[in-house]
Amino acid sequence: MLLLPVFCLALLCLSVSGEGAVKRWLPDTRWETGRNWAAGKPPCPGQRASLGHAQGLAVYLSSDVQLGALVFPKTGQLVLDEGAALSFESFENDGDCAGEAQFMAQERVHWYNPDHWALRQSSQLLPESLENRPDTDPRPPAVPDAELVPCPTDFVVFEDERFRVDTDDLTPKVREVQIGDRIYGRPEMELLLDSDEGKAMFRGVVTSGTPDCKDPQGCACGNDAPDPLERICIQHGPRCSENLPCEDSIYLIGNCCPICASSVQVRPGPDFVFDNIVQHFFNDIVKPQYGGHVQAYVH
């Protein structure tokens, strides 16, 4: 795997964004998703399985499953999609199919975890992220942890309703929320959050319908403020690498971990236009001098 060098341009003392990015929520509560299980895979046929950690979750089963036994949580649901079936027959398993399979999706619900989001489109990142980038690809290292989590001008996408997200006692604001094929502005989002369906998907309040950024100097993302950044680093900090391939790593604005990168900080003047410096940085510096060999991000 080829890792691109990282080059970042930061506006001094202010992390800002321009046009809204598109960020997609990765976790789900599907039975078939391997990452939802402690062993990294769904239970084997005839194996005992436990949903004991899925408190308050709706777990979705879309296939035929045969188990030795199934432990349910005190609160929660097991929802069988059309065509799915659940049967029980216990027989001997060994190797990685022995013991009890533990459903662990409850640990993958935090909104303020940058590892739970995929950046699908951003005018501030070069090379731009691709809509069809596999979820298993490394996250763009040039993008700060705070800005992988949705900002107020961002568009947020959930593949369907089979998810659970916890806003960690904060109220994130976004430009627009899409769940499946449906778009939710402010009134639609408020109605959803008041419904039983919405309460099953969201713990806490998400405000949709934030206006576009009209300030030529850009608009603050806000996730590098103390409260959200503390929550972001509680989630992501334990994943900081202890063996970086450089001796002069740096902390970028909005990052929880040091990274190997170069950074330039700019102090905006009265006539500063954020989009102009993005275009100048990409088109006149990064592209002609470094081609596709450097990943760059402006914020």
Short mmCIF file of C-alpha atoms in Angstrom, two decimals:
data_model
loop_
_atom_site.label_atom_id
_atom_site.label_comp_id
_atom_site.label_asym_id
_atom_site.label_seq_id
_atom_site.Cartn_x
_atom_site.Cartn_y
_atom_site.Cartn_z
CA MET A 1 0.00 0.00 0.00
CA LEU A 2 1.40 3.42 -0.99
CA LEU A 3 1.20 6.11 1.68
CA LEU A 4 1.26 9.68 0.39
CA PRO A 5 3.29 12.35 2.19
CA VAL A 6 1.04 14.77 4.05
CA PHE A 7 1.05 18.55 3.67
CA CYS A 8 -1.41 20.74 5.56
CA LEU A 9 -2.25 24.42 5.38
CA ALA A 10 -3.94 25.82 8.47
CA LEU A 11 -5.38 29.26 9.11
CA LEU A 12 -3.66 30.51 12.24
CA CYS A 13 -5.78 30.25 15.39
CA LEU A 14 -8.91 29.27 13.45
CA SER A 15 -9.88 25.97 11.87
CA VAL A 16 -12.37 26.83 9.13
CA SER A 17 -14.23 25.11 6.33
CA GLY A 18 -15.57 26.27 2.99
CA GLU A 19 -18.06 24.29 0.94
CA GLY A 20 -19.72 21.48 2.85
CA ALA A 21 -18.10 18.06 2.69
CA VAL A 22 -19.97 14.76 2.43
CA LYS A 23 -19.40 12.39 5.36
CA ARG A 24 -20.90 8.91 5.64
CA TRP A 25 -21.57 7.02 8.86
CA LEU A 26 -19.85 3.63 8.77
CA PRO A 27 -21.11 1.51 11.70
CA ASP A 28 -24.39 -0.36 11.54
CA THR A 29 -26.33 -2.80 13.70
CA ARG A 30 -26.51 -5.63 11.16
CA TRP A 31 -26.03 -9.19 12.37
CA GLU A 32 -23.96 -10.00 9.30
CA THR A 33 -21.38 -7.20 9.81
CA GLY A 34 -18.20 -8.86 11.07
CA ARG A 35 -16.99 -5.73 12.88
CA ASN A 36 -20.04 -5.93 15.15
CA TRP A 37 -18.76 -9.15 16.72
CA ALA A 38 -15.90 -9.53 19.19
CA ALA A 39 -14.33 -12.25 17.02
CA GLY A 40 -14.54 -10.07 13.89
CA LYS A 41 -17.10 -12.36 12.25
CA PRO A 42 -20.71 -13.49 12.81
CA PRO A 43 -21.39 -16.68 14.78
CA CYS A 44 -20.73 -20.05 13.17
CA PRO A 45 -23.63 -22.47 12.58
CA GLY A 46 -24.59 -24.11 15.88
CA GLN A 47 -22.56 -21.65 17.97
CA ARG A 48 -23.98 -19.95 21.05
CA ALA A 49 -24.41 -16.19 20.48
CA SER A 50 -25.04 -13.29 22.86
CA LEU A 51 -26.69 -9.93 22.24
CA GLY A 52 -26.20 -9.06 25.90
CA HIS A 53 -24.10 -5.99 25.05
CA ALA A 54 -26.69 -4.72 22.56
CA GLN A 55 -28.68 -2.85 25.19
CA GLY A 56 -31.28 -0.64 23.51
CA LEU A 57 -30.17 -1.60 20.00
CA ALA A 58 -32.26 -2.91 17.14
CA VAL A 59 -30.16 -5.70 15.59
CA TYR A 60 -31.10 -6.52 12.00
CA LEU A 61 -30.89 -10.07 10.63
CA SER A 62 -31.20 -10.48 6.86
CA SER A 63 -30.06 -14.10 6.33
CA ASP A 64 -30.79 -17.64 7.51
CA VAL A 65 -28.97 -18.29 10.79
CA GLN A 66 -28.68 -21.50 12.80
CA LEU A 67 -27.50 -21.16 16.39
CA GLY A 68 -26.91 -23.35 19.41
CA ALA A 69 -28.48 -20.72 21.69
CA LEU A 70 -29.11 -16.97 21.71
CA VAL A 71 -28.87 -14.64 24.72
CA PHE A 72 -31.02 -11.50 24.51
CA PRO A 73 -30.38 -8.15 26.26
CA LYS A 74 -32.82 -6.75 28.82
CA THR A 75 -33.83 -4.08 26.31
CA GLY A 76 -33.47 -4.15 22.53
CA GLN A 77 -34.81 -5.85 19.44
CA LEU A 78 -33.83 -8.54 16.96
CA VAL A 79 -35.49 -7.55 13.68
CA LEU A 80 -35.76 -10.20 10.96
CA ASP A 81 -35.81 -8.75 7.45
CA GLU A 82 -38.03 -10.32 4.82
CA GLY A 83 -36.68 -13.76 3.94
CA ALA A 84 -34.52 -14.06 7.07
CA ALA A 85 -34.86 -17.06 9.39
CA LEU A 86 -33.54 -18.05 12.80
CA SER A 87 -33.33 -21.68 13.93
CA PHE A 88 -31.62 -23.55 16.75
CA GLU A 89 -29.54 -26.71 16.76
CA SER A 90 -26.55 -27.21 18.99
CA PHE A 91 -23.54 -29.19 17.88
CA GLU A 92 -19.85 -29.31 18.69
CA ASN A 93 -17.66 -26.44 17.46
CA ASP A 94 -13.94 -25.96 17.86
CA GLY A 95 -11.25 -23.48 16.83
CA ASP A 96 -12.51 -19.93 16.29
CA CYS A 97 -16.12 -21.19 16.42
CA ALA A 98 -15.85 -22.39 20.02
CA GLY A 99 -17.34 -20.53 22.95
CA GLU A 100 -19.89 -17.72 22.85
CA ALA A 101 -20.00 -15.14 20.06
CA GLN A 102 -20.42 -11.62 21.51
CA PHE A 103 -22.26 -8.87 19.59
CA MET A 104 -20.33 -5.65 20.34
CA ALA A 105 -21.99 -2.96 18.19
CA GLN A 106 -22.87 -1.00 21.34
CA GLU A 107 -19.25 0.19 21.35
CA ARG A 108 -19.55 1.57 17.80
CA VAL A 109 -22.20 4.25 18.26
CA HIS A 110 -20.32 7.45 19.13
CA TRP A 111 -20.89 10.42 16.79
CA TYR A 112 -17.66 12.04 17.99
CA ASN A 113 -15.43 9.16 16.91
CA PRO A 114 -13.57 10.11 13.70
CA ASP A 115 -13.05 6.42 12.90
CA HIS A 116 -16.82 6.07 12.47
CA TRP A 117 -16.95 8.47 9.50
CA ALA A 118 -15.84 8.19 5.87
CA LEU A 119 -15.00 11.42 4.06
CA ARG A 120 -16.66 10.99 0.67
CA GLN A 121 -16.21 14.43 -0.82
CA SER A 122 -14.31 17.57 0.18
CA SER A 123 -13.08 20.58 -1.76
CA GLN A 124 -10.39 21.05 0.92
CA LEU A 125 -8.63 17.70 0.30
CA LEU A 126 -6.24 16.85 -2.53
CA PRO A 127 -6.43 14.29 -4.04
CA GLU A 128 -10.17 14.50 -3.43
CA SER A 129 -11.79 11.54 -1.70
CA LEU A 130 -13.78 9.21 -3.94
CA GLU A 131 -17.42 8.30 -3.47
CA ASN A 132 -16.61 4.62 -4.02
CA ARG A 133 -13.61 4.53 -1.67
CA PRO A 134 -13.83 1.23 0.25
CA ASP A 135 -14.62 1.59 3.94
CA THR A 136 -11.55 -0.51 4.71
CA ASP A 137 -9.21 2.04 3.09
CA PRO A 138 -7.11 4.15 5.48
CA ARG A 139 -8.68 7.46 6.42
CA PRO A 140 -7.04 10.52 4.80
CA PRO A 141 -4.13 11.28 7.18
CA ALA A 142 -4.06 14.96 6.19
CA VAL A 143 -7.57 15.54 7.59
CA PRO A 144 -7.59 16.41 11.32
CA ASP A 145 -9.54 14.15 13.64
CA ALA A 146 -11.92 17.00 14.48
CA GLU A 147 -12.85 17.52 10.82
CA LEU A 148 -13.53 13.89 10.02
CA VAL A 149 -16.49 14.30 12.37
CA PRO A 150 -19.23 16.31 10.58
CA CYS A 151 -19.02 20.11 10.69
CA PRO A 152 -22.06 22.46 10.53
CA THR A 153 -21.72 22.94 6.75
CA ASP A 154 -21.40 19.21 6.00
CA PHE A 155 -23.83 16.76 4.43
CA VAL A 156 -24.25 13.58 6.50
CA VAL A 157 -25.24 10.26 4.93
CA PHE A 158 -26.58 7.14 6.64
CA GLU A 159 -26.94 4.17 4.26
CA ASP A 160 -30.29 3.15 5.79
CA GLU A 161 -32.05 3.06 9.14
CA ARG A 162 -30.01 0.11 10.47
CA PHE A 163 -27.75 2.13 12.75
CA ARG A 164 -27.51 3.62 16.21
CA VAL A 165 -25.63 6.85 17.01
CA ASP A 166 -25.00 8.58 20.33
CA THR A 167 -24.24 12.32 20.31
CA ASP A 168 -22.46 12.09 23.68
CA ASP A 169 -24.58 14.80 25.35
CA LEU A 170 -23.73 17.43 22.72
CA THR A 171 -25.93 18.76 19.90
CA PRO A 172 -24.06 18.48 16.58
CA LYS A 173 -25.23 20.72 13.75
CA VAL A 174 -25.03 19.73 10.08
CA ARG A 175 -26.16 21.11 6.74
CA GLU A 176 -28.34 18.14 5.84
CA VAL A 177 -28.99 14.54 6.86
CA GLN A 178 -29.72 11.76 4.39
CA ILE A 179 -31.00 8.39 5.63
CA GLY A 180 -31.36 5.95 2.78
CA ASP A 181 -33.02 7.86 -0.05
CA ARG A 182 -34.69 10.46 2.17
CA ILE A 183 -33.35 13.94 2.93
CA TYR A 184 -34.01 15.50 6.35
CA GLY A 185 -33.95 19.27 6.79
CA ARG A 186 -34.63 20.96 10.12
CA PRO A 187 -38.41 20.28 10.44
CA GLU A 188 -38.15 16.72 9.09
CA MET A 189 -35.27 15.96 11.46
CA GLU A 190 -37.17 17.32 14.46
CA LEU A 191 -40.15 15.11 13.63
CA LEU A 192 -37.90 12.08 13.19
CA LEU A 193 -36.17 12.59 16.54
CA ASP A 194 -39.55 12.79 18.28
CA SER A 195 -40.68 9.46 16.79
CA ASP A 196 -40.01 5.95 18.11
CA GLU A 197 -38.15 5.21 14.88
CA GLY A 198 -35.87 8.20 15.36
CA LYS A 199 -35.22 7.41 19.01
CA ALA A 200 -34.08 3.93 17.97
CA MET A 201 -31.54 5.49 15.59
CA PHE A 202 -30.39 8.54 17.55
CA ARG A 203 -29.56 8.98 21.22
CA GLY A 204 -29.45 12.75 21.58
CA VAL A 205 -30.26 15.59 19.21
CA VAL A 206 -28.80 16.31 15.77
CA THR A 207 -29.73 19.65 14.23
CA SER A 208 -30.10 19.58 10.45
CA GLY A 209 -30.60 22.60 8.21
CA THR A 210 -27.55 24.74 9.06
CA PRO A 211 -27.23 27.51 6.42
CA ASP A 212 -24.43 27.43 3.86
CA CYS A 213 -21.26 29.30 4.78
CA LYS A 214 -21.51 32.81 3.31
CA ASP A 215 -18.40 34.27 4.94
CA PRO A 216 -15.58 34.72 2.36
CA GLN A 217 -13.06 33.95 5.10
CA GLY A 218 -14.71 30.58 5.77
CA CYS A 219 -16.77 29.32 8.70
CA ALA A 220 -15.46 27.59 11.80
CA CYS A 221 -16.07 23.85 12.00
CA GLY A 222 -16.19 24.05 15.78
CA ASN A 223 -15.16 20.47 16.50
CA ASP A 224 -11.79 21.67 17.82
CA ALA A 225 -13.56 23.48 20.68
CA PRO A 226 -12.86 21.92 24.11
CA ASP A 227 -16.06 19.89 24.56
CA PRO A 228 -16.25 18.13 21.16
CA LEU A 229 -12.47 17.70 20.88
CA GLU A 230 -12.35 16.09 24.33
CA ARG A 231 -14.96 13.54 23.22
CA ILE A 232 -13.19 12.98 19.90
CA CYS A 233 -9.86 12.30 21.59
CA ILE A 234 -11.42 10.02 24.23
CA GLN A 235 -12.58 7.85 21.33
CA HIS A 236 -9.61 8.14 18.97
CA GLY A 237 -6.70 8.87 21.32
CA PRO A 238 -6.13 5.21 22.31
CA ARG A 239 -5.52 4.45 18.62
CA CYS A 240 -2.57 6.86 18.32
CA SER A 241 0.42 5.16 16.71
CA GLU A 242 3.44 4.67 18.95
CA ASN A 243 5.82 3.93 16.07
CA LEU A 244 5.67 6.74 13.52
CA PRO A 245 8.04 6.51 10.52
CA CYS A 246 9.54 9.95 11.25
CA GLU A 247 11.46 11.64 14.06
CA ASP A 248 9.85 15.09 13.77
CA SER A 249 6.12 14.36 14.02
CA ILE A 250 3.76 17.29 14.62
CA TYR A 251 0.35 17.94 16.16
CA LEU A 252 -2.05 19.58 13.73
CA ILE A 253 -4.92 21.79 14.85
CA GLY A 254 -7.83 19.49 15.68
CA ASN A 255 -5.72 16.32 15.92
CA CYS A 256 -5.52 13.97 18.89
CA CYS A 257 -2.33 12.25 17.73
CA PRO A 258 0.99 13.39 16.28
CA ILE A 259 1.50 12.60 12.59
CA CYS A 260 4.31 12.73 10.04
CA ALA A 261 3.48 15.85 8.04
CA SER A 262 4.46 19.37 7.05
CA SER A 263 2.23 22.28 7.99
CA VAL A 264 1.98 25.93 6.98
CA GLN A 265 -0.05 28.38 9.06
CA VAL A 266 -1.54 31.54 7.56
CA ARG A 267 -2.88 34.54 9.45
CA PRO A 268 -5.95 35.85 7.54
CA GLY A 269 -6.04 39.55 6.65
CA PRO A 270 -9.12 41.75 6.11
CA ASP A 271 -9.43 40.86 2.41
CA PHE A 272 -8.78 37.15 2.87
CA VAL A 273 -10.96 34.78 0.80
CA PHE A 274 -10.82 31.13 1.89
CA ASP A 275 -11.69 29.61 -1.50
CA ASN A 276 -8.98 31.67 -3.21
CA ILE A 277 -6.22 30.31 -1.01
CA VAL A 278 -7.54 26.75 -1.46
CA GLN A 279 -7.34 27.10 -5.24
CA HIS A 280 -3.94 28.82 -5.11
CA PHE A 281 -2.50 26.21 -2.78
CA PHE A 282 -3.76 23.27 -4.82
CA ASN A 283 -3.35 24.58 -8.38
CA ASP A 284 -0.19 26.69 -8.07
CA ILE A 285 1.79 24.82 -5.43
CA VAL A 286 0.70 21.24 -4.73
CA LYS A 287 -0.32 20.03 -8.21
CA PRO A 288 2.56 21.47 -10.30
CA GLN A 289 5.29 20.73 -7.75
CA TYR A 290 4.13 17.44 -6.25
CA GLY A 291 1.60 15.99 -8.69
CA GLY A 292 -0.27 13.12 -7.05
CA HIS A 293 2.56 12.33 -4.62
CA VAL A 294 1.35 14.50 -1.74
CA GLN A 295 -1.94 14.51 0.14
CA ALA A 296 -2.89 18.05 1.10
CA TYR A 297 -5.67 19.56 3.18
CA VAL A 298 -6.58 23.20 3.80
CA HIS A 299 -8.50 24.25 6.90
#
